[in-house]
XYZ file of C-alpha atoms in Angstrom:
355
model
C 55.983 23.403 -26.953
C 54.757 24.820 -30.259
C 51.859 27.153 -30.753
C 49.444 24.315 -31.557
C 50.323 22.580 -28.281
C 49.657 25.769 -26.376
C 46.272 26.165 -27.998
C 45.458 22.542 -27.203
C 46.320 23.076 -23.538
C 44.250 26.237 -23.417
C 41.322 24.457 -25.078
C 41.527 21.583 -22.578
C 41.523 23.976 -19.618
C 38.514 25.730 -21.121
C 36.610 22.463 -21.350
C 37.481 21.655 -17.732
C 36.333 25.080 -16.542
C 33.117 24.848 -18.556
C 32.385 21.343 -17.252
C 33.067 22.438 -13.684
C 30.720 25.390 -14.124
C 27.957 23.129 -15.464
C 28.411 20.596 -12.654
C 28.505 23.363 -10.070
C 25.327 24.907 -11.456
C 23.556 21.547 -11.409
C 24.630 20.938 -7.816
C 23.359 24.361 -6.778
C 20.037 23.678 -8.511
C 19.703 20.245 -6.886
C 20.558 21.573 -3.436
C 18.102 24.424 -3.951
C 15.360 22.045 -5.084
C 16.020 19.754 -2.113
C 15.890 22.684 0.310
C 12.771 24.090 -1.350
C 10.927 20.775 -1.164
C 11.830 20.391 2.499
C 10.542 23.917 3.166
C 7.258 23.083 1.432
C 6.899 19.971 3.579
C 7.224 22.071 6.711
C 4.124 23.958 5.587
C 2.310 20.998 4.004
C 3.505 17.747 5.576
C 3.692 14.743 3.224
C 1.114 11.984 3.393
C 3.808 9.370 4.034
C 7.002 9.553 6.076
C 9.984 7.232 6.454
C 9.812 4.756 9.315
C 12.632 2.517 10.620
C 10.321 -0.452 11.196
C 7.759 -0.281 8.384
C 9.928 1.437 5.757
C 7.349 4.190 5.508
C 4.009 4.928 7.082
C 1.184 7.423 6.837
C 1.734 10.717 8.578
C -0.549 11.374 11.531
C -3.140 14.144 11.777
C -3.113 14.996 8.079
C -6.068 16.784 6.493
C -6.658 16.944 2.745
C -9.644 18.257 0.804
C -9.690 17.840 -2.954
C -11.788 16.993 -5.978
C -11.779 13.461 -7.375
C -13.467 11.793 -10.310
C -15.138 8.491 -10.979
C -13.887 6.373 -13.849
C -16.613 7.879 -16.051
C -15.392 11.403 -15.283
C -18.130 12.425 -12.841
C -16.585 14.621 -10.109
C -17.034 14.396 -6.351
C -15.372 15.933 -3.309
C -13.059 14.119 -0.893
C -12.352 14.951 2.749
C -9.392 12.828 3.854
C -7.976 12.711 7.388
C -5.562 10.628 9.384
C -5.486 10.405 13.140
C -3.068 8.888 15.634
C -0.067 7.149 14.041
C -1.579 7.574 10.577
C -4.713 5.520 11.264
C -7.745 6.620 9.264
C -9.889 5.781 12.292
C -8.777 5.176 15.865
C -11.517 3.784 18.102
C -14.432 5.604 16.513
C -17.081 6.120 17.598
C -15.987 5.834 21.241
C -17.675 3.288 23.444
C -19.192 0.067 22.243
C -18.562 -3.484 23.359
C -16.826 -4.666 20.200
C -13.811 -3.400 18.294
C -13.021 -3.900 14.614
C -9.412 -3.598 13.418
C -8.935 -3.238 9.656
C -5.481 -3.456 8.066
C -4.530 -3.315 4.396
C -2.772 -1.458 1.606
C -3.953 1.365 -0.663
C -7.444 -0.143 -0.957
C -7.763 0.385 2.782
C -5.971 3.723 2.858
C -8.721 4.729 0.404
C -7.289 8.083 -0.638
C -9.981 8.279 -3.331
C -12.911 8.733 -0.912
C -13.870 10.689 2.191
C -13.509 9.161 5.640
C -17.195 8.371 6.057
C -17.391 6.854 2.560
C -14.730 4.186 3.108
C -15.772 0.557 2.927
C -14.777 -0.125 6.529
C -16.714 2.818 7.975
C -19.781 1.760 6.007
C -19.275 -1.814 7.235
C -19.020 -0.595 10.828
C -22.290 1.277 10.364
C -23.940 -1.914 9.107
C -22.561 -3.886 12.038
C -24.202 -1.471 14.466
C -23.466 1.149 17.133
C -21.736 -1.263 19.499
C -18.735 -1.524 17.176
C -15.840 0.923 17.273
C -13.424 1.081 14.369
C -9.639 1.109 14.038
C -8.471 1.274 10.424
C -5.027 1.578 8.881
C -4.080 1.151 5.249
C -1.036 2.481 3.440
C -0.405 2.650 -0.290
C 2.267 0.221 -1.476
C 2.255 -1.940 1.642
C 2.866 -5.650 1.339
C 1.720 -8.479 3.571
C 4.826 -8.319 5.769
C 4.354 -4.621 6.551
C 0.714 -5.260 7.437
C 1.741 -8.136 9.700
C 4.295 -5.897 11.431
C 1.570 -3.326 11.944
C -0.669 -5.958 13.540
C 2.145 -6.897 15.902
C 2.616 -3.255 16.820
C -0.985 -2.493 17.755
C -2.855 -5.736 18.425
C -2.346 -5.827 22.181
C -3.281 -2.182 22.675
C -6.393 -2.321 20.495
C -7.437 -5.826 21.592
C -9.867 -6.249 18.669
C -12.924 -8.437 18.672
C -12.481 -8.948 14.943
C -9.575 -8.346 12.550
C -10.256 -7.809 8.847
C -7.066 -8.117 6.834
C -7.246 -6.911 3.236
C -4.709 -8.601 0.976
C -3.848 -7.516 -2.553
C -2.467 -9.094 -5.709
C 0.560 -6.799 -5.465
C 1.650 -8.564 -2.263
C 3.321 -11.189 -4.440
C 5.762 -8.579 -5.767
C 5.915 -6.317 -2.711
C 7.177 -9.025 -0.369
C 9.852 -10.476 -2.647
C 13.084 -8.444 -2.844
C 13.844 -10.052 -6.207
C 10.454 -9.259 -7.749
C 10.057 -5.888 -6.045
C 13.218 -4.578 -7.691
C 12.126 -5.772 -11.152
C 8.443 -4.865 -11.323
C 6.548 -1.771 -12.377
C 3.335 -3.054 -10.801
C 4.001 -1.211 -7.562
C 7.014 1.035 -8.112
C 8.450 2.011 -4.750
C 11.417 4.201 -3.831
C 11.028 3.893 -0.073
C 12.962 1.326 1.944
C 10.858 -1.767 2.546
C 11.136 -4.526 5.171
C 11.697 -8.002 3.740
C 11.785 -11.420 5.321
C 15.304 -12.865 5.221
C 16.234 -16.507 4.653
C 16.915 -16.768 8.393
C 13.390 -15.624 9.249
C 14.343 -12.163 10.471
C 13.181 -8.841 9.027
C 15.579 -6.406 7.347
C 15.074 -3.185 5.402
C 15.938 -3.295 1.713
C 15.963 -0.702 -1.044
C 14.259 -2.016 -4.202
C 14.956 1.070 -6.328
C 17.852 3.438 -5.742
C 20.522 3.432 -3.086
C 20.041 3.613 0.643
C 21.647 7.053 0.880
C 19.190 8.737 -1.495
C 16.148 6.829 -0.249
C 16.841 7.743 3.374
C 18.064 11.313 3.038
C 16.723 12.961 -0.122
C 13.166 14.289 -0.221
C 13.763 15.308 -3.837
C 14.665 11.746 -4.850
C 11.572 10.307 -3.172
C 9.397 12.881 -4.941
C 11.046 12.859 -8.369
C 11.813 9.214 -9.172
C 8.279 7.728 -9.132
C 6.992 10.644 -11.217
C 9.767 10.148 -13.742
C 8.989 6.434 -13.981
C 5.283 7.129 -14.560
C 6.165 9.598 -17.318
C 8.500 7.119 -18.997
C 5.830 4.391 -18.832
C 8.351 1.587 -18.568
C 7.419 -1.710 -20.182
C 6.484 -4.640 -17.933
C 9.176 -7.201 -17.278
C 8.752 -10.955 -17.675
C 8.011 -11.095 -13.945
C 5.010 -8.743 -14.132
C 2.605 -11.572 -14.947
C 1.060 -14.388 -12.913
C 3.248 -17.035 -14.518
C 3.652 -19.792 -11.955
C 6.099 -21.608 -14.220
C 8.663 -18.948 -13.249
C 10.663 -19.873 -10.197
C 10.712 -16.320 -8.683
C 6.905 -16.196 -8.893
C 6.573 -19.543 -7.108
C 9.131 -18.506 -4.506
C 7.286 -15.228 -4.017
C 4.117 -17.145 -3.293
C 5.940 -19.426 -0.869
C 7.155 -16.309 0.917
C 3.558 -15.105 1.324
C 2.740 -18.449 2.901
C 5.589 -18.062 5.385
C 4.462 -14.544 6.338
C 0.862 -15.690 6.780
C 2.114 -18.571 8.924
C 4.043 -16.162 11.147
C 0.912 -14.051 11.482
C -1.243 -17.068 12.321
C 0.980 -17.979 15.265
C 0.815 -14.445 16.568
C -2.953 -14.189 15.968
C -3.735 -17.714 17.154
C -6.528 -16.703 19.531
C -7.970 -13.900 17.417
C -10.727 -13.974 14.885
C -9.193 -12.911 11.573
C -11.083 -12.487 8.314
C -9.140 -12.133 5.059
C -10.202 -11.033 1.584
C -8.136 -10.232 -1.482
C -8.329 -7.482 -4.092
C -7.258 -8.184 -7.671
C -5.393 -11.100 -9.197
C -6.344 -13.875 -11.589
C -8.471 -16.839 -10.379
C -5.421 -19.085 -9.869
C -3.783 -16.404 -7.733
C -6.877 -16.128 -5.542
C -7.201 -19.894 -5.272
C -3.660 -20.107 -3.932
C -4.223 -17.201 -1.559
C -7.350 -18.896 -0.223
C -5.274 -21.997 0.572
C -2.696 -19.863 2.382
C -5.417 -18.165 4.424
C -7.129 -21.404 5.424
C -3.883 -23.155 6.321
C -3.110 -20.182 8.535
C -6.423 -20.528 10.357
C -7.919 -17.354 8.909
C -11.471 -17.015 7.641
C -11.399 -16.487 3.888
C -13.975 -14.454 1.993
C -13.747 -14.939 -1.748
C -15.772 -13.665 -4.659
C -15.355 -9.909 -4.206
C -13.417 -9.385 -7.440
C -16.011 -11.303 -9.438
C -18.830 -9.356 -7.781
C -17.284 -6.006 -8.694
C -16.595 -7.173 -12.243
C -20.246 -8.154 -12.701
C -21.249 -4.668 -11.575
C -18.853 -3.111 -14.095
C -20.355 -5.232 -16.860
C -23.805 -3.975 -15.820
C -22.629 -0.389 -16.228
C -22.212 0.391 -12.521
C -19.235 2.695 -11.923
C -17.282 1.274 -8.984
C -13.810 2.606 -9.831
C -12.146 5.970 -9.395
C -10.445 7.771 -12.272
C -6.731 7.039 -12.912
C -5.996 10.711 -12.165
C -6.648 9.982 -8.472
C -4.885 6.630 -8.511
C -7.716 4.408 -9.671
C -8.982 2.002 -6.986
C -12.626 2.304 -5.881
C -14.855 5.354 -5.969
C -17.625 6.002 -3.437
C -20.007 3.517 -5.062
C -17.263 0.907 -5.123
C -16.649 1.272 -1.389
C -20.372 1.030 -0.756
C -20.575 -2.212 -2.742
C -17.536 -3.695 -0.977
C -19.001 -2.886 2.446
C -22.339 -4.458 1.565
C -20.658 -7.545 0.087
C -18.567 -8.101 3.222
C -21.519 -7.472 5.508
C -23.605 -10.117 3.742
C -20.781 -12.617 4.176
C -20.168 -11.768 7.839
C -23.512 -10.818 9.362
C -24.741 -14.309 10.149
C -21.458 -15.376 11.670
C -20.924 -12.417 13.962
C -23.851 -13.348 16.171
C -21.586 -15.832 17.958
C -18.439 -13.780 18.374
C -16.561 -16.463 20.311
C -17.000 -19.092 17.609
C -14.181 -19.351 15.101
C -15.037 -21.284 11.959
C -13.859 -20.819 8.371
C -15.997 -18.730 6.046
C -15.829 -20.388 2.636
C -17.233 -18.258 -0.188
C -15.457 -18.992 -3.448
């Protein structure tokens, strides 16, 4: 081999060594970051943890104190706690003849307000001292996860009344096709989905199963990277019922609600929805009524009227948006007005129609 060939071979080996050094350095950094994040979580446990049944769930006995802001920038302090199994409230206050079980997503988790400022605690106060409260909400949950949670705890809690908070995002959350193509509720955790055979199986809408199940760094980094990139909405991020996946997603919600209705057949269940366009809410109301649930409509319109009047009901995007303290107060009062007259006869089950 001539001199030029020798130099070419030497150059190639140099590139290989350099590439190996870069890859090795990156691996060391990634392993170090993974180990460091896990060490931090030993000292400060995460708010949510992986769960084989629900995909993820709120960590139990977590305490957080932090400053939040209303949408207009006005600051306030938040004292956030979870109790047994990640519930925000578990049978509080003790005693009382009646029990209220509240289940929902991030609007019920209510990370933006203190425990005693949540809409369900305020509602319990309005209902009176004979009511004890059980409340669980988890950011990103879909209707199926909330149904699974009801199945898990209904017999033990034996509630007098169930309030089930639905959300517009349920349409995307409960469809594996839509969930993997939307930025409305970006999720890196495994999520349970209803299969064509009617069973429940975990799926991974973003990223592989290996990373989602075993890498704390991946679960921390990916959603932050997506928020920074500000990805553009896809064609499926709108309420376009001419699209087959959107219609199928709605049909899936109907199936899940039907499953829940059979399980909750002898329970009093009240449902209300957060967000969505009028057509979306009209269809959800039909699903609720066909399932034998009591539907309370009009909340979104009520809050929008308050916004137009200059009342600040929302939290600042820096704390995830949703409702601020005034918003929770308004929601509690709205629900109480709809329910108060009907709760005098607790054994009677009749639809509440408030469109």
